[in-house]
mmCIF file with all atom_site columns, C-alpha atoms in Angstrom:
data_model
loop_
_atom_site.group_PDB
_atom_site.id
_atom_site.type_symbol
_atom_site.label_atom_id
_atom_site.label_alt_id
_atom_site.label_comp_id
_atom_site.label_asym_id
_atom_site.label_entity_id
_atom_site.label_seq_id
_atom_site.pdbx_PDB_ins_code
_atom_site.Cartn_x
_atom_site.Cartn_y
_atom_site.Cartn_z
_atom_site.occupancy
_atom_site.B_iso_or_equiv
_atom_site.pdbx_formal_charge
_atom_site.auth_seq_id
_atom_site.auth_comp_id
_atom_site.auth_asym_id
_atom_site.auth_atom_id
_atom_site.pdbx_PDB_model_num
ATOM 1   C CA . UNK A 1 1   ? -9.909  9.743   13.550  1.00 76.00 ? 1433 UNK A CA 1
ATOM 2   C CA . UNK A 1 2   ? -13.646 8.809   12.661  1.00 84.00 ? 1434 UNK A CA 1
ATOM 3   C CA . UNK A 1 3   ? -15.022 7.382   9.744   1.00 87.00 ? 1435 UNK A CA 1
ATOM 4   C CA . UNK A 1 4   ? -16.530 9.057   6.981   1.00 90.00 ? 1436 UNK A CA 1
ATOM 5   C CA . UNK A 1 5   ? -18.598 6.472   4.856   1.00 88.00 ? 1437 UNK A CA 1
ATOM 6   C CA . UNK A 1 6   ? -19.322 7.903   1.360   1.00 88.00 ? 1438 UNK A CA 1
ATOM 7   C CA . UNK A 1 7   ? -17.528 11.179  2.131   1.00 90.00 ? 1439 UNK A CA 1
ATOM 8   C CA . UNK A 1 8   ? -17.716 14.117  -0.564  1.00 94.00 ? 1440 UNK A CA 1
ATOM 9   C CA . UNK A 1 9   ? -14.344 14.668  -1.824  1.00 94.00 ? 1441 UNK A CA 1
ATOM 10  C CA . UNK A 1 10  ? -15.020 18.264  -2.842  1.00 95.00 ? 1442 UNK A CA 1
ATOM 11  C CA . UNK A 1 11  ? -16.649 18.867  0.548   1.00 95.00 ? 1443 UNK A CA 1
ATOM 12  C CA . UNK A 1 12  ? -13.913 17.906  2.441   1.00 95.00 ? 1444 UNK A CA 1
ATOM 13  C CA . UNK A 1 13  ? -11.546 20.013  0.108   1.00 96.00 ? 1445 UNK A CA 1
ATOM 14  C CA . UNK A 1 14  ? -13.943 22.869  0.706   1.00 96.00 ? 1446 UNK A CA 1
ATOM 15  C CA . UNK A 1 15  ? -13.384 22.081  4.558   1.00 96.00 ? 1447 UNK A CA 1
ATOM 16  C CA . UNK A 1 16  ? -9.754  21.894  4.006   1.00 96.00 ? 1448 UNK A CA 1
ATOM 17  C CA . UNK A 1 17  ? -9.600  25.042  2.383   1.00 96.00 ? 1449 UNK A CA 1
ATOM 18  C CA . UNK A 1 18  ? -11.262 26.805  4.682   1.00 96.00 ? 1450 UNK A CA 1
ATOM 19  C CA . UNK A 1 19  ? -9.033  25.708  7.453   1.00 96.00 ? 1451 UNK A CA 1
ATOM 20  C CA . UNK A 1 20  ? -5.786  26.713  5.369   1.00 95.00 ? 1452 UNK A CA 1
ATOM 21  C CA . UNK A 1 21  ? -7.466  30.715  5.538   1.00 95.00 ? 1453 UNK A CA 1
ATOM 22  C CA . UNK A 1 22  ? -6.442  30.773  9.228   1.00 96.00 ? 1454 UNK A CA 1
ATOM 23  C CA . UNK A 1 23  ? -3.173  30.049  8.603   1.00 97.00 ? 1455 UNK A CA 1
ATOM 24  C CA . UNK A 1 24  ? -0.276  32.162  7.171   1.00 96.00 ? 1456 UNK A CA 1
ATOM 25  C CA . UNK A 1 25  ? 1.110   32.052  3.762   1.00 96.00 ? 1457 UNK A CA 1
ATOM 26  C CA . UNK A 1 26  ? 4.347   29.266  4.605   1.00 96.00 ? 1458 UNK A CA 1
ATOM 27  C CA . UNK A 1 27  ? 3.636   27.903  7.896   1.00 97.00 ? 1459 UNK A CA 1
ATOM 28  C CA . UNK A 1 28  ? 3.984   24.236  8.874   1.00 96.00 ? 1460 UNK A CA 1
ATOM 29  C CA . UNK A 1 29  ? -0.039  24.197  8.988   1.00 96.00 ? 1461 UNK A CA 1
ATOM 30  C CA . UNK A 1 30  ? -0.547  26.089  5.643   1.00 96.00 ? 1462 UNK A CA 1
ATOM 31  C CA . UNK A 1 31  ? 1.807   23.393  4.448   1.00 97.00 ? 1463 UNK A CA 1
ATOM 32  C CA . UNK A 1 32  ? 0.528   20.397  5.612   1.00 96.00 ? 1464 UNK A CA 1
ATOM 33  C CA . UNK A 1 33  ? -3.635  21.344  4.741   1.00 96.00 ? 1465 UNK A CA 1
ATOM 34  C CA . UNK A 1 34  ? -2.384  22.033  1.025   1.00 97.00 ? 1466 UNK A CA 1
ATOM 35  C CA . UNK A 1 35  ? -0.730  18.331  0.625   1.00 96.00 ? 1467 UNK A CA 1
ATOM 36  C CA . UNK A 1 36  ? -3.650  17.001  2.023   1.00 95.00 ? 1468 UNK A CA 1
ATOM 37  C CA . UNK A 1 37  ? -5.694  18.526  -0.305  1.00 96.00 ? 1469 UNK A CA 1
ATOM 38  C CA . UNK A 1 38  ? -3.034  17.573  -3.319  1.00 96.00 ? 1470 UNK A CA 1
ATOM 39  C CA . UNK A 1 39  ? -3.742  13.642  -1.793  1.00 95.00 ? 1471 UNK A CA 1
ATOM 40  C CA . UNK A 1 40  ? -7.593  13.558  -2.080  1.00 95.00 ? 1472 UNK A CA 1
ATOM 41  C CA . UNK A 1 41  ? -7.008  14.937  -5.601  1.00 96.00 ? 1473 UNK A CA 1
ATOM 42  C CA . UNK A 1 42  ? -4.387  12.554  -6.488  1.00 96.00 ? 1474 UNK A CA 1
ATOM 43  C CA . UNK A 1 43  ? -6.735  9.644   -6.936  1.00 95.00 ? 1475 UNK A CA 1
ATOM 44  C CA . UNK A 1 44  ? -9.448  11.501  -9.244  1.00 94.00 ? 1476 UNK A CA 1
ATOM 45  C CA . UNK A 1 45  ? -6.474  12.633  -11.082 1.00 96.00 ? 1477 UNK A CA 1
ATOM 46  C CA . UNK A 1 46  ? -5.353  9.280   -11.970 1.00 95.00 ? 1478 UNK A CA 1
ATOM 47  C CA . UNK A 1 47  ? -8.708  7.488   -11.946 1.00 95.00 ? 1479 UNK A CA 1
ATOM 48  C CA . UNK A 1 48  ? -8.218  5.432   -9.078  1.00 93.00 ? 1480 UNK A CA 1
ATOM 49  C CA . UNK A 1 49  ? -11.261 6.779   -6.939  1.00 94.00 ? 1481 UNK A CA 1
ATOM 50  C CA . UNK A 1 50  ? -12.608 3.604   -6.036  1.00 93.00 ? 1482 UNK A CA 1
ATOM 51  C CA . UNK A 1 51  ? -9.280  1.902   -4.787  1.00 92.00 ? 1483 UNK A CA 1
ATOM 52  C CA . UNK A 1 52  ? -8.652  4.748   -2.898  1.00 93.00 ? 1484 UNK A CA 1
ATOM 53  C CA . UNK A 1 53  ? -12.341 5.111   -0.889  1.00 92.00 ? 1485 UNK A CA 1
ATOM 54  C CA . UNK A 1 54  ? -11.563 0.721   -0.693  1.00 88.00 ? 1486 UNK A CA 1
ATOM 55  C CA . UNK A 1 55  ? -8.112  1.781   1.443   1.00 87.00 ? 1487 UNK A CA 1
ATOM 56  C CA . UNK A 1 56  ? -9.921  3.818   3.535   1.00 89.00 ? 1488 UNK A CA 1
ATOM 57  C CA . UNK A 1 57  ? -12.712 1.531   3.861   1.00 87.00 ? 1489 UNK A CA 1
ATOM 58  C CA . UNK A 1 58  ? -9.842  -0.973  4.897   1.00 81.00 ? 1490 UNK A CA 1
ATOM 59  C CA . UNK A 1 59  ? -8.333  1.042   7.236   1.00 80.00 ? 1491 UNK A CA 1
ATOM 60  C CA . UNK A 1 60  ? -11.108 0.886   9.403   1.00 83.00 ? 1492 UNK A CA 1
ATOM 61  C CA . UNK A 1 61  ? -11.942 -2.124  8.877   1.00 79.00 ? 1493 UNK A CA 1
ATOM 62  C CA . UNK A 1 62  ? -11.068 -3.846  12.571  1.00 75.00 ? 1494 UNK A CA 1
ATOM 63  C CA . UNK A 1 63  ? -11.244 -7.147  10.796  1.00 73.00 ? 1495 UNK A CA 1
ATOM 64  C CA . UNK A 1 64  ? -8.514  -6.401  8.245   1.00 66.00 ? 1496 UNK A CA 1
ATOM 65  C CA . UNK A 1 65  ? -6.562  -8.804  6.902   1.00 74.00 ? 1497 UNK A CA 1
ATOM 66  C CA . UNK A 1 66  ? -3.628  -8.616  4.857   1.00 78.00 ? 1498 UNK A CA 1
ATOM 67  C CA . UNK A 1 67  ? -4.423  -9.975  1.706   1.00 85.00 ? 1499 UNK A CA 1
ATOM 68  C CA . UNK A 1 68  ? -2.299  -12.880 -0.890  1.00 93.00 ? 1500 UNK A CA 1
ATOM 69  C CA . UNK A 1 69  ? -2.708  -12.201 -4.183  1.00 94.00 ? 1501 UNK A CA 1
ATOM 70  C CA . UNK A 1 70  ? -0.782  -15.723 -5.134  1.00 96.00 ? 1502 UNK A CA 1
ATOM 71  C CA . UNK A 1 71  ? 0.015   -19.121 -3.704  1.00 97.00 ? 1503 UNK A CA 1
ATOM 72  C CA . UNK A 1 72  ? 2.784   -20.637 -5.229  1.00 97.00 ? 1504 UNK A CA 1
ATOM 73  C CA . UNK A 1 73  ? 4.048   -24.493 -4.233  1.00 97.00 ? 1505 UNK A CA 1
ATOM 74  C CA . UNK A 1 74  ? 7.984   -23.799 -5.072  1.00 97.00 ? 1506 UNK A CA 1
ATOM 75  C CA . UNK A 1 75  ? 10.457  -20.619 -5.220  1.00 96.00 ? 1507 UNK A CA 1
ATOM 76  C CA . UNK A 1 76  ? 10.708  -21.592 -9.079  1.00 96.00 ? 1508 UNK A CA 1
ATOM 77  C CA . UNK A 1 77  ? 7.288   -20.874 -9.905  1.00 97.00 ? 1509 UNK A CA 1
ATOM 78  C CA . UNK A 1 78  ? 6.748   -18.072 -7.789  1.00 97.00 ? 1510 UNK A CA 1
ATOM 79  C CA . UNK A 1 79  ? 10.025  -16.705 -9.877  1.00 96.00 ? 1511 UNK A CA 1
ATOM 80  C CA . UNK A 1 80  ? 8.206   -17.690 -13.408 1.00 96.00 ? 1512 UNK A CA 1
ATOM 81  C CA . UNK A 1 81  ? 5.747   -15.451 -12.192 1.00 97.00 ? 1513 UNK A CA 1
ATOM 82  C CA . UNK A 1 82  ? 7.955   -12.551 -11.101 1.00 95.00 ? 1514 UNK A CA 1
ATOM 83  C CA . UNK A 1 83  ? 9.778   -12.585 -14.561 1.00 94.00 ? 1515 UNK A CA 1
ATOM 84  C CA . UNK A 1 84  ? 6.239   -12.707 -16.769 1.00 95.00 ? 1516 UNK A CA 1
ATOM 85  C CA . UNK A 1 85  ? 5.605   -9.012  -15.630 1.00 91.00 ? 1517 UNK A CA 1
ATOM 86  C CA . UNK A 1 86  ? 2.639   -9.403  -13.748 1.00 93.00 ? 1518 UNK A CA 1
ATOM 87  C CA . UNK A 1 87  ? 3.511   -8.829  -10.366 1.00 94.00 ? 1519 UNK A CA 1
ATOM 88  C CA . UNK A 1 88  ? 2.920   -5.127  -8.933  1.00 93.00 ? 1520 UNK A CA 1
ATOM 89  C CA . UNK A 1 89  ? 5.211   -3.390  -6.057  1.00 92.00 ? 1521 UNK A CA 1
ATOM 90  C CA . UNK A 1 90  ? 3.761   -4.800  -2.680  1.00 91.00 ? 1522 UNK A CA 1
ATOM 91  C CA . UNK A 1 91  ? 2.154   -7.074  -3.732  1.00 94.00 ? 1523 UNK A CA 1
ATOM 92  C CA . UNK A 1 92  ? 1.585   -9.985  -1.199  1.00 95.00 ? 1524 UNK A CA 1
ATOM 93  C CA . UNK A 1 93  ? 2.185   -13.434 -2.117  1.00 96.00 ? 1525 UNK A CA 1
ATOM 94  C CA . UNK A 1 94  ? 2.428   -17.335 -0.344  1.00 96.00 ? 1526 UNK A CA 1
ATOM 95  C CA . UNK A 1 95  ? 5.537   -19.373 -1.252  1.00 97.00 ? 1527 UNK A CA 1
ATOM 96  C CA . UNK A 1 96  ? 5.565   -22.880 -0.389  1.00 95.00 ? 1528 UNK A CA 1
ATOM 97  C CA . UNK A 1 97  ? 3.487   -21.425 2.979   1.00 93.00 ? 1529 UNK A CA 1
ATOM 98  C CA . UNK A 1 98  ? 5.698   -18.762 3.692   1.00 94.00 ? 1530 UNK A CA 1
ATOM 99  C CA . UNK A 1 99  ? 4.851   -14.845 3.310   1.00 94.00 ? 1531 UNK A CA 1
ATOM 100 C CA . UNK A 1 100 ? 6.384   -12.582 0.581   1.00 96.00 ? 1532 UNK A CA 1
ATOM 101 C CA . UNK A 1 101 ? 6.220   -9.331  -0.608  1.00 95.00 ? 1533 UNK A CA 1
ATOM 102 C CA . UNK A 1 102 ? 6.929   -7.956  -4.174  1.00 96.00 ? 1534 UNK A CA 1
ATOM 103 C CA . UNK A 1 103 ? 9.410   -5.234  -4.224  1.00 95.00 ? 1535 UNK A CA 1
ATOM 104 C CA . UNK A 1 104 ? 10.530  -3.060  -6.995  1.00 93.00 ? 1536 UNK A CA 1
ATOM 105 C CA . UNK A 1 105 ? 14.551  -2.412  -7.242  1.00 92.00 ? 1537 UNK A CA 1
ATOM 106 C CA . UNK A 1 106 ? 16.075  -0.497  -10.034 1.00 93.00 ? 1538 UNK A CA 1
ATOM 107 C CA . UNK A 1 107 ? 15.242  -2.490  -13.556 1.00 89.00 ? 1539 UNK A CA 1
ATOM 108 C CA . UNK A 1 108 ? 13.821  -5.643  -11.637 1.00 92.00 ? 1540 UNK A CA 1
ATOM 109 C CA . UNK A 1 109 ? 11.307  -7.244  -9.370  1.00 94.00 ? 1541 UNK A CA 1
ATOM 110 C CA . UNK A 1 110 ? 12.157  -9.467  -6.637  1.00 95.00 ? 1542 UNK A CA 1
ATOM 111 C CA . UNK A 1 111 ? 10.936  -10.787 -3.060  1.00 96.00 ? 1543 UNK A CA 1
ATOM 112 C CA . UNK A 1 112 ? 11.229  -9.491  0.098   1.00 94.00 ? 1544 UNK A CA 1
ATOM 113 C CA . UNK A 1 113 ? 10.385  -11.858 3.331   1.00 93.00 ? 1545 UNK A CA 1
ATOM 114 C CA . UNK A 1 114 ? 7.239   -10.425 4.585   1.00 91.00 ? 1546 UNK A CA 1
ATOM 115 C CA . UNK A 1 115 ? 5.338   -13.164 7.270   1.00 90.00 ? 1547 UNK A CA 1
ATOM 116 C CA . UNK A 1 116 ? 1.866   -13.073 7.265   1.00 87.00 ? 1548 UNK A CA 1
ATOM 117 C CA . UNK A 1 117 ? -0.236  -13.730 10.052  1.00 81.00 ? 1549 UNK A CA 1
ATOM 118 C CA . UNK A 1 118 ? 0.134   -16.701 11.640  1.00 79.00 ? 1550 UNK A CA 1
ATOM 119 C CA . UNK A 1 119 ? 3.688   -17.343 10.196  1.00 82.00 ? 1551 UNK A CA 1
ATOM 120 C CA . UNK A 1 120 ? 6.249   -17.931 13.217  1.00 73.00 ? 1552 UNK A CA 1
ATOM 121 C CA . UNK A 1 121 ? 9.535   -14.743 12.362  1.00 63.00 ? 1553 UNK A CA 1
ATOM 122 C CA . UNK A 1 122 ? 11.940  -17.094 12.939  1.00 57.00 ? 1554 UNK A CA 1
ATOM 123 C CA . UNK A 1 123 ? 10.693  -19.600 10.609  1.00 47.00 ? 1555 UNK A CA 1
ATOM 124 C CA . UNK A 1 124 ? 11.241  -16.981 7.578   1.00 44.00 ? 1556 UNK A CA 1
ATOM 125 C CA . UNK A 1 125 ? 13.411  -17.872 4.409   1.00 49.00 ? 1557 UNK A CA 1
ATOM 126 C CA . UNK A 1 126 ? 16.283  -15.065 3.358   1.00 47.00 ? 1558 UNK A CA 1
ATOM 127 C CA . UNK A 1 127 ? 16.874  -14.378 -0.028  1.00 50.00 ? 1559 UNK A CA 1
ATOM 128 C CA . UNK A 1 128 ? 20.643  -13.863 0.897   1.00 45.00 ? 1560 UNK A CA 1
ATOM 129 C CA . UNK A 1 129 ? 23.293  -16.559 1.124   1.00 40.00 ? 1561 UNK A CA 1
ATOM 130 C CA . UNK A 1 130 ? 23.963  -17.880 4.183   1.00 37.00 ? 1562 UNK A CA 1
ATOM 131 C CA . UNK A 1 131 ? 27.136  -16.918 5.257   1.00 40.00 ? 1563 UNK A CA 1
ATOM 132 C CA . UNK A 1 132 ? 29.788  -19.346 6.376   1.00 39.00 ? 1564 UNK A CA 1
ATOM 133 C CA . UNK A 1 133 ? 30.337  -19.417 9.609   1.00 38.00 ? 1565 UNK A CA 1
ATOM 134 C CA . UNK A 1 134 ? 34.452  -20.907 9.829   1.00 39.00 ? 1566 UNK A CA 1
#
């Protein structure tokens, strides 16, 4: 897939549309063109234009990096942030050196284990009990 840098959005859907002619009313093809053109609209929609050209910047960027929004020292305050409302679903934080991801369950927040680069699998903290092994 190459890289478009400062691509049109209504070219592209002009493109898109275009293509979908060719292709019968209900087919797979037909299908598949018409969400693609519902996901380059989806940003303008919801005024997020410039994250979404930033993604795609990202994505093929070779250099990319996964990026921590916070470094916390201990669980606790990583938790006092979690429960002030600030944290947003994927979000990528640092606990006491160890990679986490925000995750969104029904009516909470948590963490998820998520290593970042550099961080040995293994090594990786569970938010479940241990179980006992008698």
């Amino acid at each position: 897939m190459p890289y478009i840098p400062d691509f049109d959005t209504e070219a592209i859907l002009h493109t898109l549309n275009s293509i979908i002619q060719k292709h019968p009313e209900g087919s797979p093809e037909r299908d598949a063109i018409e969400l693609a053109q519902i996901a380059l609209i989806y940003p303008r929609h919801i005024r997020k234009e410039d994250d979404f050209r930033r993604f795609y910047r990202d994505v093929f960027d070779p250099s990319f990096k996964l990026k921590v929004s916070h470094e916390f020292a201990t669980r606790e305050e990583a938790d006092k942030w979690l429960a002030s409302g600030k944290a947003e679903d994927a979000e990528r934080v640092r606990i006491a050196g160890k990679g986490f991801m925000v995750v969104r369950l029904p009516g909470r927040y948590t963490f998820m284990n998520a290593p970042l680069e550099g961080e040995d699998v293994e090594d990786v903290e569970t938010d479940e009990p241990a179980e006992d092994s008698e």
